[in-house]
XYZ file of C-alpha atoms in Angstrom:
782
model
C 103.872 119.088 65.569
C 103.427 122.635 66.981
C 100.974 123.963 69.396
C 100.577 127.043 67.144
C 98.798 124.736 64.635
C 96.271 123.575 67.252
C 92.877 125.700 67.427
C 93.103 128.021 70.524
C 89.800 126.729 71.887
C 91.373 123.076 72.163
C 94.312 124.452 74.329
C 94.419 124.366 78.192
C 95.620 127.364 80.022
C 98.999 125.567 80.401
C 99.316 124.977 76.790
C 98.242 128.468 76.052
C 101.062 129.737 78.267
C 103.459 127.400 76.471
C 102.211 128.412 72.988
C 102.650 132.195 73.608
C 106.284 131.788 74.717
C 108.650 129.464 72.730
C 111.252 129.761 75.376
C 108.938 128.154 78.126
C 109.547 124.461 78.517
C 107.731 121.778 80.641
C 109.446 121.224 83.953
C 111.524 118.068 84.392
C 111.393 116.767 88.005
C 115.138 116.824 88.536
C 115.268 120.641 87.442
C 112.372 121.474 89.922
C 114.255 119.544 92.655
C 117.439 121.346 92.053
C 115.811 124.744 92.140
C 113.209 124.462 94.974
C 114.261 121.454 97.113
C 115.967 121.998 100.456
C 119.231 120.298 101.007
C 118.984 117.615 103.870
C 122.124 117.239 106.022
C 123.626 113.709 105.678
C 124.006 112.401 109.267
C 125.939 109.171 110.330
C 124.338 106.597 112.358
C 125.558 107.661 115.669
C 124.694 111.271 114.820
C 121.088 110.203 114.103
C 120.983 108.183 117.326
C 122.186 111.254 119.284
C 119.688 113.520 117.615
C 116.800 111.223 118.423
C 117.789 110.858 122.043
C 118.008 114.712 122.232
C 114.564 115.087 120.813
C 113.008 112.575 123.294
C 114.772 114.623 126.351
C 114.284 118.026 124.848
C 112.319 120.482 127.094
C 112.223 124.253 126.670
C 112.082 124.863 130.424
C 111.916 122.917 133.623
C 108.214 123.277 133.964
C 107.400 121.958 130.755
C 109.721 119.178 131.159
C 108.144 118.316 134.633
C 104.549 118.501 133.030
C 105.670 116.224 130.314
C 106.613 113.585 132.809
C 103.659 114.234 135.135
C 100.934 115.261 132.650
C 98.540 115.806 135.754
C 100.318 119.042 136.785
C 99.453 120.457 133.309
C 95.735 119.364 133.615
C 95.250 120.464 137.322
C 96.734 123.953 137.047
C 93.414 125.168 135.676
C 91.299 123.070 137.773
C 87.970 124.697 138.850
C 87.099 123.554 142.472
C 83.598 124.945 142.525
C 82.474 123.544 139.362
C 84.670 120.498 138.670
C 85.193 118.971 142.113
C 81.429 118.357 142.852
C 81.138 116.553 139.539
C 84.306 114.432 140.020
C 83.108 113.501 143.556
C 79.712 112.239 142.236
C 81.409 110.356 139.156
C 83.962 108.835 141.513
C 81.703 107.313 143.802
C 79.444 105.978 141.231
C 82.447 104.369 139.214
C 83.748 103.093 142.725
C 80.241 101.434 143.193
C 80.708 99.661 139.963
C 84.429 98.813 140.698
C 83.300 96.419 143.311
C 81.257 93.805 141.688
C 83.120 94.040 138.409
C 86.494 93.901 139.989
C 85.557 90.717 141.932
C 83.881 89.144 138.865
C 86.671 89.740 136.503
C 89.255 88.702 139.047
C 87.338 85.329 139.050
C 87.464 85.368 135.328
C 91.265 85.720 135.509
C 91.321 82.788 138.012
C 92.321 84.833 140.724
C 90.750 85.371 144.288
C 88.051 87.989 144.192
C 89.893 90.420 146.297
C 92.614 90.837 143.731
C 90.049 92.689 141.607
C 89.726 95.237 144.344
C 93.341 95.791 144.593
C 93.465 96.463 140.903
C 90.730 99.379 141.502
C 92.989 100.993 143.934
C 96.904 100.614 143.186
C 97.308 101.056 139.370
C 94.670 103.638 139.312
C 96.663 105.793 141.637
C 99.575 105.689 139.468
C 97.635 106.248 136.138
C 96.453 109.553 137.930
C 99.833 110.994 138.007
C 101.137 109.733 134.608
C 98.018 109.455 132.405
C 96.692 112.098 129.778
C 93.282 111.021 129.627
C 90.732 112.775 131.843
C 87.800 110.504 131.375
C 88.838 106.820 131.235
C 88.330 104.278 134.134
C 91.119 102.073 134.808
C 90.931 98.585 136.362
C 89.977 95.227 135.491
C 88.503 94.328 132.037
C 87.062 91.118 130.612
C 89.590 90.568 127.675
C 92.796 91.139 129.580
C 91.374 89.020 132.545
C 90.660 86.218 130.269
C 94.061 86.281 128.711
C 95.654 86.579 132.233
C 93.683 83.489 133.260
C 94.735 81.449 130.343
C 98.514 81.941 131.615
C 97.982 81.287 135.319
C 95.648 78.351 134.610
C 98.448 76.373 133.137
C 99.919 75.838 136.593
C 98.784 72.477 137.886
C 98.433 70.893 141.273
C 101.285 68.937 142.633
C 100.795 65.243 142.082
C 99.199 63.327 144.887
C 97.797 59.850 145.341
C 94.891 61.028 147.342
C 93.964 63.959 145.255
C 92.979 64.590 141.560
C 93.775 68.045 140.168
C 90.613 68.182 138.390
C 88.491 67.492 141.488
C 88.903 70.741 143.212
C 87.146 73.912 142.505
C 89.469 76.503 141.389
C 87.817 79.462 143.061
C 85.844 77.829 146.026
C 88.462 77.888 148.824
C 91.225 80.529 149.417
C 93.812 81.111 151.856
C 92.938 82.651 154.964
C 95.273 85.671 154.712
C 96.783 86.778 151.496
C 98.748 89.181 153.253
C 101.010 86.254 154.631
C 103.142 85.830 151.430
C 106.576 85.680 152.879
C 107.065 81.978 152.301
C 105.656 82.305 148.534
C 109.122 82.060 146.876
C 110.024 79.012 149.110
C 106.863 77.097 148.162
C 106.578 77.887 144.410
C 109.478 75.637 143.024
C 109.281 73.114 146.162
C 109.633 69.671 145.269
C 109.611 68.222 148.636
C 106.330 69.658 149.920
C 103.722 66.982 150.646
C 100.182 68.747 150.360
C 96.955 68.131 152.030
C 93.727 69.073 150.365
C 93.424 72.638 152.015
C 97.103 73.335 151.754
C 97.349 72.184 148.015
C 94.450 74.747 147.098
C 96.349 77.373 149.034
C 99.686 76.608 147.500
C 98.026 76.468 144.081
C 96.410 79.839 144.805
C 99.884 81.415 145.698
C 101.461 80.093 142.845
C 98.892 81.771 140.542
C 99.016 84.983 142.339
C 102.846 84.815 142.019
C 102.594 84.074 138.293
C 100.060 86.856 137.644
C 102.169 89.515 139.444
C 105.177 88.570 137.528
C 103.217 88.900 134.237
C 101.999 92.246 135.474
C 105.453 93.328 135.976
C 106.627 92.033 132.550
C 103.595 93.686 130.590
C 104.404 96.981 132.575
C 108.092 96.830 131.480
C 107.119 96.155 127.856
C 104.649 98.982 127.885
C 107.104 101.346 129.294
C 109.719 100.537 126.722
C 107.298 100.992 124.063
C 106.337 104.452 125.427
C 109.935 105.444 125.631
C 110.772 104.229 122.257
C 107.607 106.160 120.743
C 105.944 103.225 119.602
C 102.485 104.396 120.498
C 101.359 104.214 117.058
C 101.808 100.095 117.187
C 98.094 99.750 117.360
C 97.581 101.401 114.024
C 98.326 97.797 112.853
C 95.208 96.691 114.534
C 92.379 97.940 112.526
C 88.919 98.597 113.783
C 87.548 95.623 112.120
C 90.260 93.447 113.693
C 89.751 94.884 117.095
C 86.044 94.419 116.887
C 86.239 90.661 115.690
C 88.861 90.140 118.340
C 86.811 91.512 121.292
C 83.642 89.732 119.932
C 85.448 86.461 119.733
C 87.115 86.968 123.219
C 83.660 87.654 124.675
C 82.661 84.107 123.381
C 85.500 82.692 125.552
C 84.481 85.015 128.574
C 80.852 83.825 128.252
C 81.925 80.078 127.987
C 84.123 80.246 130.896
C 81.065 81.341 133.178
C 78.666 78.926 132.069
C 79.950 76.162 134.441
C 79.372 78.569 137.264
C 75.791 79.290 136.146
C 75.051 75.520 135.936
C 76.985 74.771 139.122
C 79.240 72.307 137.473
C 82.762 71.207 138.219
C 84.700 71.249 134.971
C 88.397 71.938 134.737
C 89.917 74.529 132.637
C 91.180 73.089 129.196
C 94.191 73.868 127.325
C 93.948 77.033 125.244
C 93.789 75.289 121.920
C 90.130 74.463 120.831
C 89.129 75.397 124.399
C 85.526 76.175 123.711
C 84.938 73.002 121.910
C 86.376 70.967 124.909
C 84.425 73.041 127.360
C 81.180 72.830 125.844
C 81.721 69.035 125.372
C 82.359 68.704 128.950
C 79.242 70.993 129.905
C 76.956 68.559 127.772
C 78.271 65.582 129.392
C 77.853 66.726 132.790
C 74.465 68.453 132.500
C 72.883 65.664 134.626
C 74.945 67.193 137.527
C 73.265 70.716 137.308
C 72.574 72.674 140.448
C 69.143 73.993 139.668
C 69.305 76.411 142.588
C 72.414 77.785 140.968
C 70.640 78.133 137.600
C 67.699 79.751 139.185
C 69.708 82.423 141.028
C 71.693 83.070 137.859
C 68.423 83.412 135.845
C 66.899 85.938 138.311
C 70.072 88.093 138.377
C 70.309 88.137 134.702
C 66.913 89.358 134.099
C 67.085 92.051 136.738
C 70.522 93.181 135.429
C 69.340 93.181 131.760
C 65.985 95.115 132.658
C 67.802 97.887 134.721
C 70.862 98.254 132.513
C 68.973 98.296 129.078
C 65.515 99.528 129.828
C 66.187 101.797 132.572
C 69.729 103.042 132.647
C 70.104 103.442 128.889
C 66.575 104.531 127.993
C 66.363 107.033 130.822
C 70.154 108.076 130.981
C 69.449 111.740 130.214
C 66.962 111.919 133.111
C 68.902 110.234 135.617
C 71.709 111.980 137.073
C 73.550 108.674 137.964
C 72.729 105.272 136.744
C 71.020 102.773 139.159
C 73.981 100.624 140.635
C 72.339 97.695 139.830
C 75.536 95.420 139.936
C 76.006 96.280 143.568
C 72.630 96.095 144.417
C 72.659 92.455 142.970
C 75.851 91.682 144.713
C 74.568 92.770 148.053
C 71.192 90.945 147.723
C 72.890 87.797 146.677
C 75.327 87.989 149.558
C 72.383 88.537 152.179
C 70.337 85.797 150.744
C 73.172 83.435 150.658
C 74.234 84.104 154.296
C 70.826 83.887 155.690
C 69.521 80.907 153.767
C 72.994 79.311 153.794
C 73.269 78.615 150.178
C 76.552 76.820 150.464
C 75.482 74.193 153.119
C 71.992 73.616 152.151
C 72.185 73.772 148.375
C 75.800 73.348 147.698
C 76.063 76.533 145.902
C 79.743 77.736 145.432
C 80.608 80.870 147.118
C 83.486 83.389 147.084
C 84.968 82.190 150.232
C 87.379 83.734 152.507
C 88.240 87.419 151.728
C 91.218 89.012 153.746
C 90.611 92.543 155.160
C 93.525 95.104 154.861
C 95.975 95.862 152.238
C 98.565 93.382 151.046
C 102.172 93.613 151.939
C 104.201 94.475 148.947
C 106.306 91.629 147.581
C 109.021 91.565 144.726
C 107.472 89.580 141.702
C 109.261 86.340 141.058
C 110.201 86.680 137.200
C 111.593 83.042 136.870
C 108.339 81.522 135.675
C 107.009 84.662 134.014
C 109.896 84.711 131.422
C 108.631 81.519 130.155
C 105.621 83.479 129.036
C 107.185 86.477 127.518
C 105.205 86.173 124.264
C 101.920 86.277 126.241
C 103.205 89.259 128.194
C 103.865 91.055 124.823
C 100.412 90.339 123.463
C 98.693 91.299 126.737
C 100.514 94.556 126.695
C 99.382 95.393 123.164
C 95.971 94.384 123.706
C 95.454 96.115 126.814
C 97.073 99.419 125.370
C 94.843 99.109 122.211
C 91.659 98.892 124.227
C 92.602 101.581 126.534
C 94.248 104.156 124.012
C 91.437 103.947 121.591
C 88.943 104.796 124.428
C 91.062 107.509 125.633
C 91.353 108.925 121.963
C 87.665 108.752 121.832
C 87.018 110.681 125.070
C 89.498 113.187 124.076
C 87.941 113.990 120.985
C 84.567 113.999 122.318
C 85.608 116.738 125.059
C 88.132 118.619 122.798
C 91.409 117.969 124.368
C 94.525 116.007 123.321
C 95.931 112.895 124.630
C 99.472 111.528 124.114
C 99.602 107.820 123.044
C 103.162 107.389 124.118
C 102.785 108.852 127.374
C 99.793 106.739 127.829
C 101.918 103.629 127.226
C 104.190 104.940 130.002
C 101.270 105.594 132.384
C 99.785 102.016 131.854
C 103.452 100.533 132.175
C 104.043 102.350 135.482
C 100.679 101.291 136.875
C 101.269 97.536 135.989
C 104.702 97.737 137.543
C 103.762 99.335 140.741
C 100.539 96.972 140.855
C 102.688 93.839 140.331
C 104.083 94.436 143.856
C 100.742 94.239 145.448
C 99.338 90.935 143.866
C 97.684 92.658 140.756
C 97.493 91.330 137.168
C 97.585 93.733 134.034
C 94.897 96.317 134.207
C 93.177 98.458 131.339
C 90.406 101.043 130.686
C 86.873 99.812 131.002
C 84.342 100.734 128.281
C 81.398 100.460 130.611
C 82.766 102.285 133.639
C 84.302 104.939 131.467
C 80.860 105.705 129.835
C 79.332 105.729 133.113
C 82.106 108.071 134.436
C 81.615 110.533 131.630
C 77.688 110.397 131.656
C 77.795 110.954 135.555
C 79.644 114.339 134.746
C 83.322 113.282 135.540
C 85.674 116.288 134.507
C 89.090 114.960 135.344
C 91.053 112.101 136.753
C 90.173 113.473 140.166
C 87.196 111.037 139.602
C 89.690 108.153 139.892
C 90.918 109.231 143.252
C 87.447 109.210 144.885
C 86.547 105.918 143.298
C 89.946 104.484 144.612
C 88.958 105.820 148.007
C 85.718 104.007 147.998
C 87.564 100.712 147.013
C 90.012 101.273 149.754
C 87.244 101.463 152.477
C 85.905 98.240 151.146
C 89.430 96.565 151.261
C 89.985 97.460 154.689
C 86.620 97.265 156.397
C 83.845 95.540 154.161
C 85.605 93.056 152.045
C 84.860 90.080 154.415
C 81.235 90.718 154.583
C 81.158 89.483 150.819
C 82.437 85.963 151.631
C 78.913 84.361 151.130
C 78.494 85.878 147.768
C 77.740 83.055 145.444
C 79.973 82.811 142.420
C 77.046 82.391 139.991
C 75.984 86.033 140.985
C 79.426 87.260 139.717
C 79.031 85.141 136.559
C 75.614 86.661 135.741
C 77.280 90.305 136.010
C 79.955 89.288 133.489
C 77.583 87.686 131.020
C 75.124 90.666 131.004
C 78.232 93.030 130.846
C 79.192 90.978 127.422
C 76.058 92.164 125.667
C 77.568 95.280 124.093
C 80.413 93.135 122.951
C 78.066 90.522 121.291
C 76.181 93.480 119.622
C 79.099 94.285 117.456
C 77.929 91.374 115.183
C 75.342 93.627 114.022
C 77.990 95.906 112.384
C 78.795 93.004 109.806
C 76.030 94.153 107.546
C 77.294 97.839 107.047
C 80.851 96.627 107.086
C 80.210 94.448 104.002
C 78.759 97.534 102.367
C 81.706 99.764 103.301
C 84.496 97.404 102.648
C 84.256 93.653 101.821
C 87.937 93.378 102.862
C 87.208 94.706 106.298
C 84.303 92.624 106.803
C 86.311 89.398 105.962
C 88.966 90.442 108.423
C 86.323 90.690 111.081
C 84.917 87.119 110.298
C 88.644 85.501 110.055
C 89.608 87.174 113.243
C 86.453 86.302 115.249
C 86.437 82.694 114.057
C 90.183 82.118 114.714
C 89.693 83.570 118.151
C 86.626 81.267 119.008
C 87.919 78.175 117.406
C 91.800 78.514 118.348
C 92.188 80.863 121.335
C 92.388 84.639 122.159
C 96.284 84.934 121.531
C 96.543 82.718 118.637
C 93.438 84.138 116.995
C 94.917 87.640 117.436
C 98.090 86.499 115.466
C 95.935 84.930 112.594
C 93.937 88.125 112.572
C 96.957 90.310 112.072
C 98.419 88.141 109.586
C 95.355 87.750 107.551
C 94.846 91.574 107.707
C 98.428 92.249 106.390
C 97.687 89.505 103.581
C 94.653 91.609 102.606
C 96.893 94.603 102.123
C 99.098 92.784 99.658
C 96.088 91.264 98.006
C 94.647 94.931 97.425
C 97.833 96.039 96.024
C 97.874 93.090 93.552
C 94.300 93.730 92.634
C 94.889 97.390 91.853
C 94.463 98.195 88.213
C 96.197 100.666 86.077
C 93.689 102.666 84.111
C 93.626 104.993 81.028
C 93.512 108.695 81.979
C 92.085 111.061 79.454
C 91.963 114.759 79.519
C 88.628 116.541 80.605
C 88.210 119.585 78.251
C 88.863 122.998 79.572
C 90.462 121.548 82.900
C 93.946 120.873 83.476
C 92.784 117.385 84.776
C 93.064 113.632 83.641
C 90.485 111.195 84.579
C 89.684 107.599 84.103
C 87.641 107.500 80.901
C 85.471 104.575 82.112
C 84.327 106.660 85.121
C 84.026 110.267 83.899
C 82.370 111.901 81.054
C 83.502 114.286 78.158
C 87.051 112.923 78.270
C 89.116 113.374 75.328
C 92.109 111.210 74.450
C 95.492 112.802 73.084
C 96.472 112.066 69.675
C 99.245 109.366 69.665
C 99.424 109.550 73.490
C 98.434 107.122 76.171
C 98.381 108.316 79.861
C 98.258 105.586 82.386
C 97.340 105.894 86.075
C 98.325 103.336 88.707
C 96.726 103.732 92.124
C 99.006 101.479 94.281
C 102.576 101.061 95.397
C 104.687 99.372 92.715
C 106.928 96.582 94.182
C 108.074 93.230 93.905
C 104.612 91.541 94.521
C 102.654 93.471 91.779
C 105.451 94.369 89.021
C 104.429 91.793 86.554
C 100.828 92.622 86.783
C 101.740 96.274 86.431
C 103.590 95.536 83.081
C 100.715 93.239 81.640
C 98.186 96.015 82.473
C 100.280 98.663 80.780
C 100.611 96.699 77.705
C 96.911 96.111 77.622
C 95.877 99.637 77.987
C 98.304 101.013 75.345
C 97.044 98.224 73.230
C 100.612 97.174 72.011
C 102.672 94.484 73.078
C 106.406 95.275 72.480
C 107.361 91.337 71.932
C 104.712 90.806 69.270
C 105.401 94.186 67.732
C 109.141 93.225 67.290
C 107.801 90.384 65.172
C 105.858 92.837 63.146
C 108.774 94.968 62.680
C 111.077 92.242 61.664
C 108.556 91.019 59.152
C 107.866 94.574 57.693
C 111.605 95.481 57.589
C 111.586 98.555 59.897
C 109.952 100.592 62.629
C 108.841 103.256 60.003
C 106.892 100.686 58.044
C 105.392 99.357 61.035
C 104.428 102.758 61.960
C 102.849 103.466 58.684
C 100.866 100.329 58.878
C 99.856 100.855 62.499
C 98.385 104.173 61.554
C 95.772 102.292 59.616
C 94.678 100.500 62.743
C 91.859 101.380 65.033
C 92.688 100.946 68.665
C 89.255 100.161 70.410
C 88.293 101.487 73.808
C 90.230 104.728 73.395
C 87.541 107.086 72.234
C 86.036 110.283 73.795
C 82.809 110.317 75.522
C 81.644 113.549 74.170
C 78.886 113.664 71.644
C 79.819 112.973 68.246
C 79.535 115.512 65.622
C 76.554 114.632 62.898
C 77.891 112.301 60.301
C 78.558 114.107 56.877
C 77.194 112.520 53.806
C 79.141 112.236 50.656
C 76.821 114.828 48.973
C 77.639 117.371 51.567
C 80.581 120.037 51.173
C 82.890 117.750 49.221
C 83.720 115.199 51.962
C 85.352 112.100 50.850
C 83.876 108.721 51.807
C 86.689 106.098 51.981
C 86.222 102.456 52.141
C 89.217 100.745 53.724
C 90.100 97.160 54.641
C 92.280 97.310 57.762
C 93.175 95.116 60.656
C 91.744 95.998 63.984
C 93.584 95.927 67.330
C 91.815 93.802 70.026
C 92.524 96.424 72.762
C 93.931 93.971 75.146
C 97.039 92.419 73.580
C 97.825 94.842 70.850
C 98.229 91.623 68.473
C 97.233 92.581 64.770
C 94.425 90.404 63.925
C 94.877 87.994 60.973
C 91.340 88.603 59.638
C 90.383 91.955 58.181
C 87.323 93.864 58.296
C 85.797 96.506 56.221
C 85.410 99.779 58.079
C 84.027 102.924 56.960
C 86.181 106.026 58.000
C 84.594 109.380 57.598
C 86.235 112.725 58.026
C 83.577 113.830 60.575
C 85.629 114.809 63.291
C 86.810 111.129 64.140
C 83.440 109.454 64.036
C 83.693 105.843 62.924
C 81.032 104.045 61.110
C 81.152 100.199 61.058
C 79.908 97.932 58.780
C 76.408 97.739 60.094
C 75.989 101.432 60.042
C 76.463 102.178 63.692
C 78.422 105.214 64.746
C 81.109 105.187 67.361
C 82.181 108.568 68.677
C 85.913 109.366 68.619
C 88.483 111.979 67.933
C 90.709 110.619 65.383
C 92.339 108.289 68.165
C 93.699 105.704 65.938
C 96.996 104.953 64.707
C 100.525 104.498 66.088
C 101.170 105.393 69.736
C 104.448 107.394 69.898
C 104.321 108.306 73.640
C 103.135 106.563 76.926
C 102.971 108.745 80.089
C 102.726 107.070 83.601
C 101.254 109.054 86.287
C 103.072 108.144 89.395
C 101.388 110.576 91.627
C 99.424 107.672 93.334
C 102.478 105.481 93.735
C 103.366 106.017 97.591
C 106.347 103.980 97.333
C 108.385 101.522 95.063
C 111.140 99.128 95.717
C 114.178 97.996 93.620
C 111.898 95.662 91.796
C 109.596 98.468 90.987
C 112.471 100.403 89.555
C 113.520 97.556 87.311
C 109.864 97.161 86.099
C 109.807 101.030 85.153
C 113.157 100.347 83.300
C 111.764 97.368 81.472
C 108.572 99.207 80.291
C 110.775 102.061 79.007
C 113.337 99.799 77.126
C 110.303 97.514 75.882
C 108.603 100.321 74.282
C 111.781 101.983 73.109
C 112.563 99.019 71.128
C 109.411 99.483 68.903
C 109.734 103.433 68.745
C 107.406 104.468 71.462
C 108.818 106.871 74.271
C 107.763 106.284 77.882
C 107.421 109.350 80.278
C 106.995 109.349 84.001
C 105.144 112.111 85.709
C 104.355 113.592 89.098
C 106.989 111.273 90.841
C 106.777 111.569 94.701
C 109.843 112.293 96.829
C 109.773 108.892 98.317
C 109.727 107.221 94.670
C 112.489 109.737 93.439
C 114.768 108.568 96.280
C 114.601 104.968 95.297
C 114.935 105.758 91.621
C 117.871 107.965 92.494
C 119.445 105.134 94.433
C 119.093 102.681 91.853
C 120.746 104.754 89.176
C 117.350 105.191 87.444
C 117.445 108.873 87.258
C 120.832 108.910 85.902
C 119.768 107.241 82.647
C 116.117 108.463 82.279
C 116.258 111.649 83.974
C 115.099 113.653 80.702
C 111.949 111.306 80.623
C 110.594 112.213 84.132
C 108.329 115.359 84.259
C 107.107 117.321 87.178
C 103.240 116.880 86.255
C 101.195 115.144 83.749
C 100.466 118.270 81.812
C 104.083 118.769 81.470
C 104.701 115.235 80.230
C 101.708 115.547 77.718
C 102.987 118.823 76.446
C 106.477 117.628 75.745
C 105.142 114.351 74.175
C 102.673 116.500 71.969
C 105.570 118.671 70.703
C 107.773 115.496 70.176
C 104.877 113.814 68.245
C 105.810 112.719 64.897
C 103.515 114.215 62.379
C 99.706 115.101 62.504
C 97.781 111.841 62.543
C 94.718 112.912 60.948
C 96.421 113.896 57.632
C 99.160 111.396 57.794
C 96.428 108.757 58.232
C 94.664 109.808 55.221
C 97.750 109.917 53.192
C 98.759 106.442 54.045
C 95.176 105.118 53.452
């Protein structure tokens, strides 16, 4: 078949170019690569390692190298004192005021003394100022990381004693008189000869928890620094937004549950991680009769006040308020004063914070002996803390039009954790609420953190002991109200279901796994399930029939687009998914279904008929359903007009799915009306003579982002299967990543001539190679 025989108005621009010059030929992919592709140097493994190391330390000059290590130098070279400094001062003191109640509250959530939360608002924040690249995030204590840390340190149990039950002591009621005196910590943690009293046992338990938390902080910092040095800042790409949202919402349920006992004034032990919520609520309901009603009243009043001010004043009038009302601090101060003057602890048995030491703690080297037993927890905490912080940093950077480096952020978080571990800190992260307040208060740079840390330092040195009478239930109320934004993420499910059902299911599975199992195990379940959905999506991908849109060099799905026209004797198939071991068999079945011909059954027909030519002749009398054009059919011509011949034929019809030749025959009227087909009942199906033998199958590989060795074998199988029945298979638009695999498996050595640069090239080549004009041959055979 020659292009010169096709009317010019039916040729595309590419085909017109080819028809006007007989020497022009369609491009094979191999020829294109030889002519245009750059040669890549072949490096040995040691050379690759050397090149990678060189890229990591490469700096054009000393100043850029120093600014890369210490990003604050680059940020503050253009610092405007007159305009930026006043805003940073106001925002810094605003955030510092928030740090005080939140730090103490979240430290209690981590099963730590409240003063540890103040330490975390000072030591790690200073380090992040030097190494961080974000200008607007507020670092310190956060609920999720505090909860995960608490789940680790709470595994430490009291030493066995005949006079003391481990569950009879409140975990956060009595603290050591001076946290600075930690010199004998390493001697007491692993002591087996120590005989405890009630007070010394609690002190010793607190010291052990502090030691373990500091060691965990050190390990988390090392993990984060290693990730940053190895350029693994993109590790969080595996944690999709639905997964993170479901995880944080599930963690919020755990945080809320952990504070219920303080609101009701109950003495309930902390249960093991697995099914913790179930056991906790069971214990709560069993001990409801022991509820301290004064504690409940205090908590209810605090929650109502916090909700009204935070939601109905700060949020509603945030554009009119220069700084939000520091309601958390006001509630803490009021609660402390009322507790002190009315003696809540003695008169009403209300649990209070207890002894808070004044001054900074002495630096101590973390003891890693027990922390290495929880290395898996350290890795999870490191990833979760980084995921929450870097996502918030990226959001702020996008809002204020500057760039942040995720790998440098990892190093900054790690350095802050390592430094903080020497001062009784546990892992820190960026707070969503404080960062939002810092931004709305006008903070311009991380100088804001210096002023917030300065305010916290004053409290640690001078004011800290004044909060000793603060009821625990007040801090619990602050935590519960702060969780409101996390719980509101449930409202996203409706829109998420409309956008992507897979993402919605990921959210629900992750949430349920975190709530029912626990935070760390639930995160693993969510990640594994998220990976499985990717596999399911690739297995649910469907090959589609692509047909040409007239006057455009474009092929589209004929089921979704109008005015598509099929090519005579040619099937073009698209597959919008990677081709690998998990979906190879499915791909083969779908190709056979779209072509309408199973090679296995066709070979039986060929054997019965005696030759491929005879099979081809019989096949040209068969109509392949589902492959007609969507263009409006031409008016049917009657037998009395212009000599058109009405031919009644008895033929077998392909079922379009298996390609099997039906055993029953049906009478169909074929009219030479441009391919329109009149069935026995007189209805007309539009068409363009697309019936008969398929001599070429073209597979569009443009959407295959990768294949594996099994995918290469699958393509070879399809080619060989159709070759056995006289049909040629072409590949088109093969990506570089796919080509490399085909080249490595030897596929291109054998089938190089069947791989074309584009679908147009493949269709043109198939048209030229097509055997005969099917309209005339079909009439002749009939």
